[in-house]
Amino acid sequence: MRGPIKRIDLARDYERHAAVYREAIEQVCRETAFSGGKYADRFDEQFARYVGTRYACGVNNGTSALHLAMLALGVGEGDEVIVPANTYIATAWGVSYTGATPVFVDCTTDTWEIDSTRLEEKITSRTKGIIGVHLYGQPFDFNSVKKIADRHGLFVVEDCAQAHGAKYEGKNVGSLGQIGCFSFYPGKNLYAFGEGGSITCDSEEYYRHMTRLKNQGSNVRYYHEEIGYNYRMEGIQGAILSVSLRFLPEWTKRRQEIGRRYQEEIRNPLITMQAHPENTETVFHLFVIQVPDRDDFVKYMKEAEVECNLHYPVPCHLQKAYAGLGYRRGDCPNAERLSAHCVTLPLFPEMREEEIARVIELCNAYRT
Ligand SMILES: *Cc1c(COP(=O)(O)O)cnc(C)c1O
């Protein structure tokens, strides 16, 4: 059964579970619980229990989650928040939406995540906090970041958009910092049938404030305490996510099996992989490798009908959107190197054995 291999194929999950997904949607329709409401609220309770926080505040996407987290933590005009250069751009958007400035810090050469040894040089009198990203499903070095944050009175927010269920010293990501931000964009480890997000925390004050902000700044309908947003989660997404949350442990197990096989069986000196420190449990959202001639490798895989993509081809500090901040090539050398050499291999829970074997075989046969 040789055919093209997609980087990710969500249709296989839908085919397998179509009946239960359709029933969940049908129920929301019958009760017309379309925006917020019973099914969104029920998912919040389930997700908080899953993550291990007192609260989960469902929102319309992960970018909104990051925005509300910044507002709840009092970030605004003139403030600075430190953000890794190697991440998806939305990590920085939440900071910018408040009028504050993201300050980009380089990544390490092994985990490819926020380099805690470079944090202190970025801290100024305007710095309010740090956003760490559990990138590609791998928890970042939380304790080192937290130690520096505490020394300077800064918050730590976790961007968990790629790491649902990942663990750091036995604790779920999203329960480590002041606030955790999740995305349920299709393709994330836990995903909605559209857009979705959640914000996790133990603080009742943050939770109440974010709940009001996502709901037009209102606790009581038509009475508005402050300028708010329409960032509510849709009922259909809540209902779908309640179903998918039950599948998540199985999906995670499968991702980990495939990820470990890649780690163990891909043996090519031209290929470098992300490090996974002992005190963490990765959930392999993306299996990113580095190769010297990235474009050549992508072409080679494409010729073999294997789809690969790039996470990410341009680091945040060099994005045109942030040209005004004055960064130059060379400011975050590790993130820049990664952006030039990264390739993401196919990995999703429904991958078939022969597909996994073919990806491994192709990687091992590359230029050898
Ligand atoms: C996907 C993602 C986001 C944004 O989530 P959306 O739901 O797409 O808005 C933020 N940060 C990271 C690291 C992501 O991967």
Tab-separated table of C-alpha atoms and ligand atoms in Angstrom, residues 60-66 86-93 133-136 159-162 181-186 188 194-197 285-286 311-312, ligand 1:
chain	number	residue	atom	x	y	z
A	60	ASN	CA	-12.285	31.148	20.657
A	61	ASN	CA	-8.611	30.379	19.878
A	62	GLY	CA	-5.109	30.181	21.335
A	63	THR	CA	-4.139	33.683	20.245
A	64	SER	CA	-7.040	35.124	22.268
A	65	ALA	CA	-5.930	32.962	25.214
A	66	LEU	CA	-2.504	34.624	25.118
A	86	ASN	CA	11.822	30.264	17.941
A	87	THR	CA	8.053	29.863	18.191
A	88	TYR	CA	4.890	30.393	16.225
A	89	ILE	CA	4.284	34.129	15.894
A	90	ALA	CA	1.052	34.083	17.945
A	91	THR	CA	3.104	33.721	21.143
A	92	ALA	CA	4.121	37.353	20.612
A	93	TRP	CA	0.778	38.691	19.335
A	133	VAL	CA	6.713	27.839	24.905
A	134	HIS	CA	6.512	24.051	25.228
A	135	LEU	CA	7.617	23.804	21.622
A	136	TYR	CA	6.844	20.792	19.424
A	159	ASP	CA	2.288	28.726	25.870
A	160	CYS	CA	0.947	25.156	25.787
A	161	ALA	CA	-0.557	25.339	22.294
A	162	GLN	CA	1.624	22.427	21.138
A	181	CYS	CA	-2.549	29.085	27.235
A	182	PHE	CA	-3.821	26.338	24.952
A	183	SER	CA	-4.956	26.215	21.328
A	184	PHE	CA	-7.345	23.676	19.834
A	185	TYR	CA	-6.630	24.603	16.236
A	186	PRO	CA	-7.099	21.598	13.909
A	188	LYS	CA	-2.907	20.441	17.505
A	194	GLY	CA	-12.891	24.936	13.837
A	195	GLU	CA	-11.121	27.245	16.268
A	196	GLY	CA	-10.767	26.968	20.028
A	197	GLY	CA	-8.532	27.725	22.988
A	285	HIS	CA	3.261	17.531	18.534
A	286	LEU	CA	5.773	17.990	15.722
A	311	HIS	CA	8.338	25.020	11.724
A	312	TYR	CA	9.317	27.765	11.301
B	1	LIG	C1	-1.074	27.323	17.353
B	1	LIG	C2	-0.255	28.166	18.247
B	1	LIG	C3	-0.742	29.362	18.810
B	1	LIG	C4	-2.019	30.023	18.367
B	1	LIG	O1	-3.169	29.308	18.504
B	1	LIG	P1	-4.437	29.620	17.563
B	1	LIG	O2	-5.495	28.756	18.163
B	1	LIG	O3	-4.073	29.215	16.183
B	1	LIG	O4	-4.749	31.058	17.686
B	1	LIG	C5	0.048	30.021	19.745
B	1	LIG	N1	1.253	29.557	20.079
B	1	LIG	C6	1.785	28.441	19.537
B	1	LIG	C7	3.129	27.981	19.978
B	1	LIG	C8	1.043	27.709	18.590
B	1	LIG	O5	1.585	26.619	18.049
